Amino acid sequence: MRPYRVLSIDGGGIRGIYSAVLLDGLAKRIADANGAPTERLDVGKAFDLVVGTSTGALLSTALASGVALEDVIKLYKEQATRIFSNPTPPSNLRMKFYKWIGGCLGKPANSSDALQEALLSVWGNETVAEMYQRRGISLCIPSINAETHQAWVWKTPHDTRENRLQRDNNYRLVDVCMSSAAAPLILPIHGVEKPKDAARHVNWFVDGGLWANNPIMVALVEALSFAPEDAPIEIISVSTCPPFKAPRVDSTSCNRGLMGWSGGIGMMEMALDSQSGAYDYMAKALSTSLAGRVKYVRLSDPPVSTEIASELRMDNPSEKNISALVGLAHQAIDLNISEATTGDKSKALCAQVFSNLQAVAG
């Protein structure tokens, strides 16, 4: 039986350009090796289910809806400074950092207008159900209901067996992405008017990265729930190359206040990074126990130097940071291609998944 194929993409703000360049480069290298065209590949068509959180939600929705990764990369490069117009300054620039914290006491650092404008230019008012009917690719996007403090996973209506999963049908793709990307302190809580509700009730959402920055467990559970019973499951997971950047802790630095936690951003980064590693470990353990059915691979990331790590803040839109992320992605392309061709059977899965891609329609 044909494998049920899944792509899972982490969150990480502007670092999503790393994931986009990595996936685009891998697909093009494999297409070129097969003598196929390499421009504007429809990478989303390689998968039955795409799952992504925060910036990974933007990427996943783009792939599921048939947007070429070249266009996503262009959006990151051209819109980053507008979306993150007031980025977190490095904590060693104390006066700038104090000023930034002061400016965020009563509001988030950035407006969400630029992000919404950029996403509207891609999807307009297309809804979840309209995209699924057009493409037939399942999509899951983790978020949080800010009023109930409960996880909310946006889903396409892909439960054809019982005709469930209808809750999100009439929500716009733009609002789905903004709900998952509403990082506290950085962007506002995102309000979405409930479709076809006479009372015009508004649901409020916060970044899904707070509980599923690496959404691999969402992807695995969804695949086990909805893949055809006899179908093998193949899952590829992609990070946003989070650098090891934790400062040394000693008897002095353990007494951290607002400054020591980078105005709260440091706590969020610690939570995002730690769960990404933990969920990867759990996914590997579960896929090993389900080895007769599940193949799981987490794409390898290159080592990140201390100098570059200091730049890779999730809201840093500088040309230097974007250039560093693109460079790291090209290193990752070489690394994963090399592993796939030198005996790593799990990485060879990428060559199989991306072997028959066509160009994006139109």
Short mmCIF file of C-alpha atoms in Angstrom, two decimals:
data_model
loop_
_atom_site.label_atom_id
_atom_site.label_comp_id
_atom_site.label_asym_id
_atom_site.label_seq_id
_atom_site.Cartn_x
_atom_site.Cartn_y
_atom_site.Cartn_z
CA MET A 1 0.00 0.00 0.00
CA ARG A 2 1.14 3.56 -0.70
CA PRO A 3 2.75 5.18 2.38
CA TYR A 4 0.89 7.89 4.28
CA ARG A 5 3.40 10.74 4.31
CA VAL A 6 3.63 13.49 6.90
CA LEU A 7 5.67 16.69 7.22
CA SER A 8 6.10 18.40 10.60
CA ILE A 9 7.65 21.90 10.88
CA ASP A 10 8.77 23.62 14.11
CA GLY A 11 8.11 27.20 15.17
CA GLY A 12 10.81 29.81 15.60
CA GLY A 13 9.85 33.23 14.21
CA ILE A 14 12.14 34.56 11.51
CA ARG A 15 14.12 31.31 11.73
CA GLY A 16 11.40 29.80 9.56
CA ILE A 17 13.41 30.97 6.55
CA TYR A 18 15.95 28.27 7.48
CA SER A 19 13.25 25.57 7.22
CA ALA A 20 11.95 26.98 3.92
CA VAL A 21 15.40 27.12 2.29
CA LEU A 22 16.26 23.62 3.61
CA LEU A 23 13.10 22.01 2.23
CA ASP A 24 13.33 23.91 -1.06
CA GLY A 25 17.01 22.98 -1.49
CA LEU A 26 16.49 19.30 -0.67
CA ALA A 27 13.59 19.03 -3.10
CA LYS A 28 15.55 20.73 -5.88
CA ARG A 29 18.69 18.65 -5.34
CA ILE A 30 16.67 15.43 -5.47
CA ALA A 31 14.72 16.61 -8.53
CA ASP A 32 17.96 17.53 -10.29
CA ALA A 33 19.47 14.11 -9.50
CA ASN A 34 16.41 12.54 -11.14
CA GLY A 35 16.73 14.74 -14.22
CA ALA A 36 13.46 16.55 -13.42
CA PRO A 37 12.72 20.32 -13.54
CA THR A 38 13.74 22.10 -10.36
CA GLU A 39 11.89 25.42 -10.37
CA ARG A 40 8.76 26.20 -8.32
CA LEU A 41 8.25 22.66 -7.11
CA ASP A 42 4.96 21.71 -5.47
CA VAL A 43 6.59 20.28 -2.33
CA GLY A 44 3.28 20.08 -0.47
CA LYS A 45 1.98 17.46 -2.93
CA ALA A 46 4.55 14.99 -1.59
CA PHE A 47 2.57 14.74 1.67
CA ASP A 48 -0.85 13.57 2.85
CA LEU A 49 -0.65 15.61 6.07
CA VAL A 50 1.32 18.77 6.90
CA VAL A 51 1.64 20.04 10.49
CA GLY A 52 3.30 23.25 11.62
CA THR A 53 3.43 25.66 14.55
CA SER A 54 3.91 29.44 14.55
CA THR A 55 6.28 30.25 11.68
CA GLY A 56 5.94 26.56 10.83
CA ALA A 57 2.19 27.19 10.50
CA LEU A 58 2.90 29.70 7.73
CA LEU A 59 5.17 27.22 5.96
CA SER A 60 2.80 24.27 6.41
CA THR A 61 -0.21 26.21 5.17
CA ALA A 62 1.79 27.45 2.19
CA LEU A 63 2.80 23.90 1.27
CA ALA A 64 -0.67 22.44 1.80
CA SER A 65 -2.26 25.21 -0.30
CA GLY A 66 0.24 24.91 -3.18
CA VAL A 67 2.45 27.97 -2.66
CA ALA A 68 5.99 27.54 -4.04
CA LEU A 69 8.73 27.73 -1.41
CA GLU A 70 10.49 30.37 -3.52
CA ASP A 71 7.55 32.67 -2.78
CA VAL A 72 7.68 31.90 0.94
CA ILE A 73 11.42 32.64 1.09
CA LYS A 74 10.81 35.91 -0.76
CA LEU A 75 8.11 36.85 1.75
CA TYR A 76 10.48 36.28 4.68
CA LYS A 77 13.20 38.38 3.08
CA GLU A 78 10.97 41.25 1.98
CA GLN A 79 8.53 41.47 4.90
CA ALA A 80 10.63 40.54 7.95
CA THR A 81 11.59 44.11 8.87
CA ARG A 82 7.94 45.20 8.66
CA ILE A 83 6.62 42.28 10.67
CA PHE A 84 9.33 42.58 13.36
CA SER A 85 9.62 46.36 13.30
CA ASN A 86 10.66 46.52 16.96
CA PRO A 87 12.92 43.48 17.55
CA THR A 88 14.38 42.48 20.89
CA PRO A 89 17.81 44.12 21.23
CA PRO A 90 20.75 42.01 22.44
CA SER A 91 20.68 41.92 26.25
CA ASN A 92 24.28 43.19 26.42
CA LEU A 93 23.09 46.55 25.02
CA ARG A 94 21.61 47.46 28.38
CA MET A 95 20.23 50.93 27.67
CA LYS A 96 18.56 49.79 24.44
CA PHE A 97 17.20 46.76 26.23
CA TYR A 98 15.77 48.79 29.12
CA LYS A 99 14.11 51.11 26.59
CA TRP A 100 12.65 48.11 24.73
CA ILE A 101 11.26 46.63 27.96
CA GLY A 102 9.78 50.00 28.91
CA GLY A 103 8.05 50.25 25.53
CA CYS A 104 6.49 46.82 26.02
CA LEU A 105 5.06 47.35 29.50
CA GLY A 106 1.57 47.98 28.21
CA LYS A 107 1.60 46.53 24.70
CA PRO A 108 3.42 43.94 22.53
CA ALA A 109 6.56 44.98 20.72
CA ASN A 110 4.96 44.84 17.26
CA SER A 111 1.61 45.37 15.62
CA SER A 112 0.14 42.42 13.73
CA ASP A 113 -0.91 44.58 10.76
CA ALA A 114 2.19 43.89 8.64
CA LEU A 115 1.90 40.13 9.15
CA GLN A 116 -1.78 40.14 8.27
CA GLU A 117 -1.16 42.21 5.14
CA ALA A 118 1.60 39.84 4.02
CA LEU A 119 -0.56 36.75 4.55
CA LEU A 120 -3.58 38.29 2.82
CA SER A 121 -1.38 38.82 -0.24
CA VAL A 122 -0.80 35.05 -0.31
CA TRP A 123 -4.20 33.55 0.59
CA GLY A 124 -6.74 36.34 0.45
CA ASN A 125 -9.92 35.13 2.15
CA GLU A 126 -9.57 31.43 1.29
CA THR A 127 -10.94 29.22 4.07
CA VAL A 128 -9.73 25.96 5.56
CA ALA A 129 -12.45 23.93 3.82
CA GLU A 130 -11.93 25.67 0.45
CA MET A 131 -8.21 24.88 0.53
CA TYR A 132 -8.83 21.24 1.47
CA GLN A 133 -11.44 20.81 -1.26
CA ARG A 134 -9.04 22.31 -3.80
CA ARG A 135 -5.90 20.41 -2.77
CA GLY A 136 -6.92 17.35 -0.72
CA ILE A 137 -3.96 17.76 1.65
CA SER A 138 -4.67 17.50 5.39
CA LEU A 139 -3.43 20.30 7.64
CA CYS A 140 -3.04 20.62 11.43
CA ILE A 141 -1.96 23.88 13.10
CA PRO A 142 -1.49 24.06 16.91
CA SER A 143 -2.58 27.19 18.77
CA ILE A 144 -3.96 28.07 22.22
CA ASN A 145 -7.35 29.49 23.15
CA ALA A 146 -6.27 32.45 25.28
CA GLU A 147 -9.54 32.56 27.25
CA THR A 148 -9.65 28.88 28.22
CA HIS A 149 -5.86 28.24 28.31
CA GLN A 150 -6.54 25.06 26.34
CA ALA A 151 -4.80 23.77 23.23
CA TRP A 152 -6.66 24.36 19.95
CA VAL A 153 -5.50 22.47 16.87
CA TRP A 154 -6.84 23.93 13.63
CA LYS A 155 -7.74 21.10 11.24
CA THR A 156 -8.97 20.54 7.73
CA PRO A 157 -12.07 18.29 7.39
CA HIS A 158 -10.03 15.17 6.67
CA ASP A 159 -12.00 12.73 8.84
CA THR A 160 -13.96 11.30 5.92
CA ARG A 161 -14.98 8.16 7.81
CA GLU A 162 -17.28 9.88 10.29
CA ASN A 163 -17.68 13.29 8.65
CA ARG A 164 -16.29 15.07 11.70
CA LEU A 165 -13.63 17.80 11.91
CA GLN A 166 -16.02 20.47 10.65
CA ARG A 167 -15.37 23.08 13.36
CA ASP A 168 -12.70 25.04 11.48
CA ASN A 169 -14.07 24.82 7.94
CA ASN A 170 -15.08 28.46 7.53
CA TYR A 171 -12.10 30.10 9.21
CA ARG A 172 -9.67 31.87 6.88
CA LEU A 173 -6.18 30.46 6.39
CA VAL A 174 -4.83 33.90 7.27
CA ASP A 175 -6.45 33.77 10.71
CA VAL A 176 -5.30 30.19 11.30
CA CYS A 177 -1.69 31.21 10.70
CA MET A 178 -1.90 34.40 12.75
CA SER A 179 -3.48 32.49 15.64
CA SER A 180 -0.56 30.07 15.77
CA ALA A 181 2.06 32.82 15.38
CA ALA A 182 0.80 35.23 18.08
CA ALA A 183 3.92 35.01 20.23
CA PRO A 184 3.47 36.71 23.63
CA LEU A 185 5.34 40.02 24.02
CA ILE A 186 6.25 40.00 20.32
CA LEU A 187 2.79 40.12 18.68
CA PRO A 188 -0.76 40.74 19.96
CA ILE A 189 -3.18 38.00 20.95
CA HIS A 190 -5.10 37.28 17.75
CA GLY A 191 -8.86 37.64 17.73
CA VAL A 192 -10.99 35.75 15.21
CA GLU A 193 -14.71 36.28 14.79
CA LYS A 194 -16.50 32.95 14.83
CA PRO A 195 -17.83 32.34 11.30
CA LYS A 196 -21.61 32.34 10.77
CA ASP A 197 -22.20 33.26 14.41
CA ALA A 198 -25.15 35.64 14.84
CA ALA A 199 -23.70 36.82 18.17
CA ARG A 200 -20.40 37.69 16.41
CA HIS A 201 -18.42 36.02 19.18
CA VAL A 202 -14.64 36.48 18.98
CA ASN A 203 -12.20 33.70 19.90
CA TRP A 204 -8.74 34.83 21.06
CA PHE A 205 -5.59 32.85 20.31
CA VAL A 206 -1.94 32.70 21.38
CA ASP A 207 1.13 31.10 19.76
CA GLY A 208 0.87 27.31 19.59
CA GLY A 209 4.62 27.14 20.22
CA LEU A 210 3.95 27.49 23.94
CA TRP A 211 2.83 23.84 23.99
CA ALA A 212 3.83 22.35 20.61
CA ASN A 213 6.74 24.30 19.17
CA ASN A 214 7.89 20.99 17.72
CA PRO A 215 4.50 19.63 16.63
CA ILE A 216 5.76 16.12 15.91
CA MET A 217 3.49 14.51 18.52
CA VAL A 218 0.47 16.22 16.96
CA ALA A 219 1.62 14.90 13.59
CA LEU A 220 2.18 11.35 14.86
CA VAL A 221 -1.16 11.11 16.68
CA GLU A 222 -3.04 12.56 13.69
CA ALA A 223 -1.36 10.14 11.30
CA LEU A 224 -2.12 7.14 13.51
CA SER A 225 -5.73 8.32 13.78
CA PHE A 226 -6.46 9.01 10.12
CA ALA A 227 -4.03 7.12 7.89
CA PRO A 228 -5.56 4.09 6.14
CA GLU A 229 -5.29 1.09 8.47
CA ASP A 230 -2.82 -0.88 6.38
CA ALA A 231 -0.74 2.08 5.19
CA PRO A 232 2.82 2.51 6.46
CA ILE A 233 3.41 5.99 7.93
CA GLU A 234 6.46 8.05 6.94
CA ILE A 235 7.17 11.28 8.85
CA ILE A 236 9.76 13.96 8.15
CA SER A 237 10.34 16.56 10.88
CA VAL A 238 12.11 19.90 10.26
CA SER A 239 13.50 22.28 12.87
CA THR A 240 14.22 26.00 12.64
CA CYS A 241 17.83 25.36 13.71
CA PRO A 242 17.61 26.63 17.30
CA PRO A 243 21.16 27.44 18.45
CA PHE A 244 22.52 26.37 21.81
CA LYS A 245 22.65 29.77 23.44
CA ALA A 246 22.04 29.21 27.13
CA PRO A 247 24.35 31.35 29.29
CA ARG A 248 26.38 29.78 32.05
CA VAL A 249 24.47 29.62 35.34
CA ASP A 250 26.29 30.21 38.62
CA SER A 251 25.48 31.39 42.14
CA THR A 252 25.19 34.96 40.89
CA SER A 253 23.34 34.55 37.61
CA CYS A 254 20.79 32.18 39.16
CA ASN A 255 19.15 35.21 40.76
CA ARG A 256 17.67 36.38 37.49
CA GLY A 257 15.19 39.18 37.25
CA LEU A 258 13.48 40.73 34.27
CA MET A 259 16.80 41.65 32.67
CA GLY A 260 18.30 38.21 33.19
CA TRP A 261 15.32 36.65 31.45
CA SER A 262 15.56 39.14 28.56
CA GLY A 263 12.29 40.77 29.51
CA GLY A 264 10.53 37.40 29.45
CA ILE A 265 11.72 36.40 25.99
CA GLY A 266 14.43 34.20 27.55
CA MET A 267 11.82 32.13 29.38
CA MET A 268 9.85 31.62 26.18
CA GLU A 269 12.96 30.60 24.21
CA MET A 270 13.93 28.10 26.91
CA ALA A 271 10.45 26.55 26.81
CA LEU A 272 10.43 26.35 23.00
CA ASP A 273 13.90 24.82 22.73
CA SER A 274 13.48 22.28 25.54
CA GLN A 275 10.16 20.92 24.27
CA SER A 276 11.49 20.63 20.72
CA GLY A 277 14.16 18.23 21.92
CA ALA A 278 11.84 16.38 24.28
CA TYR A 279 9.16 15.78 21.66
CA ASP A 280 11.75 14.58 19.16
CA TYR A 281 12.92 12.02 21.74
CA MET A 282 9.36 10.85 22.39
CA ALA A 283 8.60 10.59 18.68
CA LYS A 284 11.71 8.47 18.12
CA ALA A 285 10.78 6.19 21.01
CA LEU A 286 7.23 5.74 19.78
CA SER A 287 8.24 5.22 16.16
CA THR A 288 10.73 2.57 17.30
CA SER A 289 7.97 0.70 19.13
CA LEU A 290 5.81 1.06 16.00
CA ALA A 291 8.66 0.10 13.68
CA GLY A 292 6.46 -2.20 11.69
CA ARG A 293 4.40 0.77 10.61
CA VAL A 294 6.08 4.14 11.32
CA LYS A 295 9.29 5.55 9.83
CA TYR A 296 10.40 8.81 11.42
CA VAL A 297 13.27 11.10 10.52
CA ARG A 298 14.27 14.45 11.97
CA LEU A 299 16.40 16.33 9.45
CA SER A 300 19.92 17.06 10.73
CA ASP A 301 20.96 20.61 11.59
CA PRO A 302 24.52 21.92 11.18
CA PRO A 303 26.53 23.13 14.19
CA VAL A 304 26.02 26.81 14.99
CA SER A 305 29.00 28.93 16.03
CA THR A 306 28.81 31.11 19.16
CA GLU A 307 29.12 34.23 16.99
CA ILE A 308 26.15 33.29 14.79
CA ALA A 309 24.10 32.00 17.75
CA SER A 310 24.05 35.47 19.26
CA GLU A 311 22.20 36.74 16.17
CA LEU A 312 19.57 34.02 15.83
CA ARG A 313 16.85 35.62 17.92
CA MET A 314 13.39 34.64 16.74
CA ASP A 315 12.39 38.26 16.06
CA ASN A 316 15.67 39.56 14.60
CA PRO A 317 14.94 40.58 10.97
CA SER A 318 18.41 41.97 10.22
CA GLU A 319 20.08 41.21 6.93
CA LYS A 320 22.96 39.63 8.87
CA ASN A 321 20.62 37.23 10.67
CA ILE A 322 18.71 36.26 7.52
CA SER A 323 21.97 35.72 5.66
CA ALA A 324 23.23 33.50 8.51
CA LEU A 325 20.02 31.45 8.50
CA VAL A 326 20.16 30.95 4.71
CA GLY A 327 23.82 29.91 5.02
CA LEU A 328 22.99 27.40 7.76
CA ALA A 329 20.17 26.00 5.64
CA HIS A 330 22.56 25.38 2.73
CA GLN A 331 24.91 23.59 5.12
CA ALA A 332 21.95 21.48 6.27
CA ILE A 333 21.05 20.62 2.66
CA ASP A 334 24.56 19.28 2.07
CA LEU A 335 24.55 17.46 5.42
CA ASN A 336 21.23 15.68 4.83
CA ILE A 337 22.02 14.83 1.19
CA SER A 338 25.37 13.41 2.31
CA GLU A 339 23.73 11.30 5.03
CA ALA A 340 21.12 10.02 2.58
CA THR A 341 23.77 8.89 0.09
CA THR A 342 26.21 7.32 2.55
CA GLY A 343 24.05 4.67 4.14
CA ASP A 344 21.69 6.50 6.52
CA LYS A 345 18.49 4.66 5.63
CA SER A 346 16.29 7.10 7.52
CA LYS A 347 17.59 10.07 5.52
CA ALA A 348 17.11 8.12 2.30
CA LEU A 349 13.40 8.59 3.02
CA CYS A 350 13.76 12.19 1.80
CA ALA A 351 14.94 11.00 -1.60
CA GLN A 352 11.89 8.77 -1.89
CA VAL A 353 9.41 11.44 -0.74
CA PHE A 354 10.72 14.18 -3.05
CA SER A 355 11.40 11.97 -6.06
CA ASN A 356 8.33 12.76 -8.20
CA LEU A 357 7.49 16.42 -7.62
CA GLN A 358 5.83 18.59 -10.24
CA ALA A 359 5.80 22.37 -10.58
CA VAL A 360 3.19 24.46 -8.76
CA ALA A 361 0.12 24.86 -10.97
CA GLY A 362 -0.10 28.24 -12.70
#
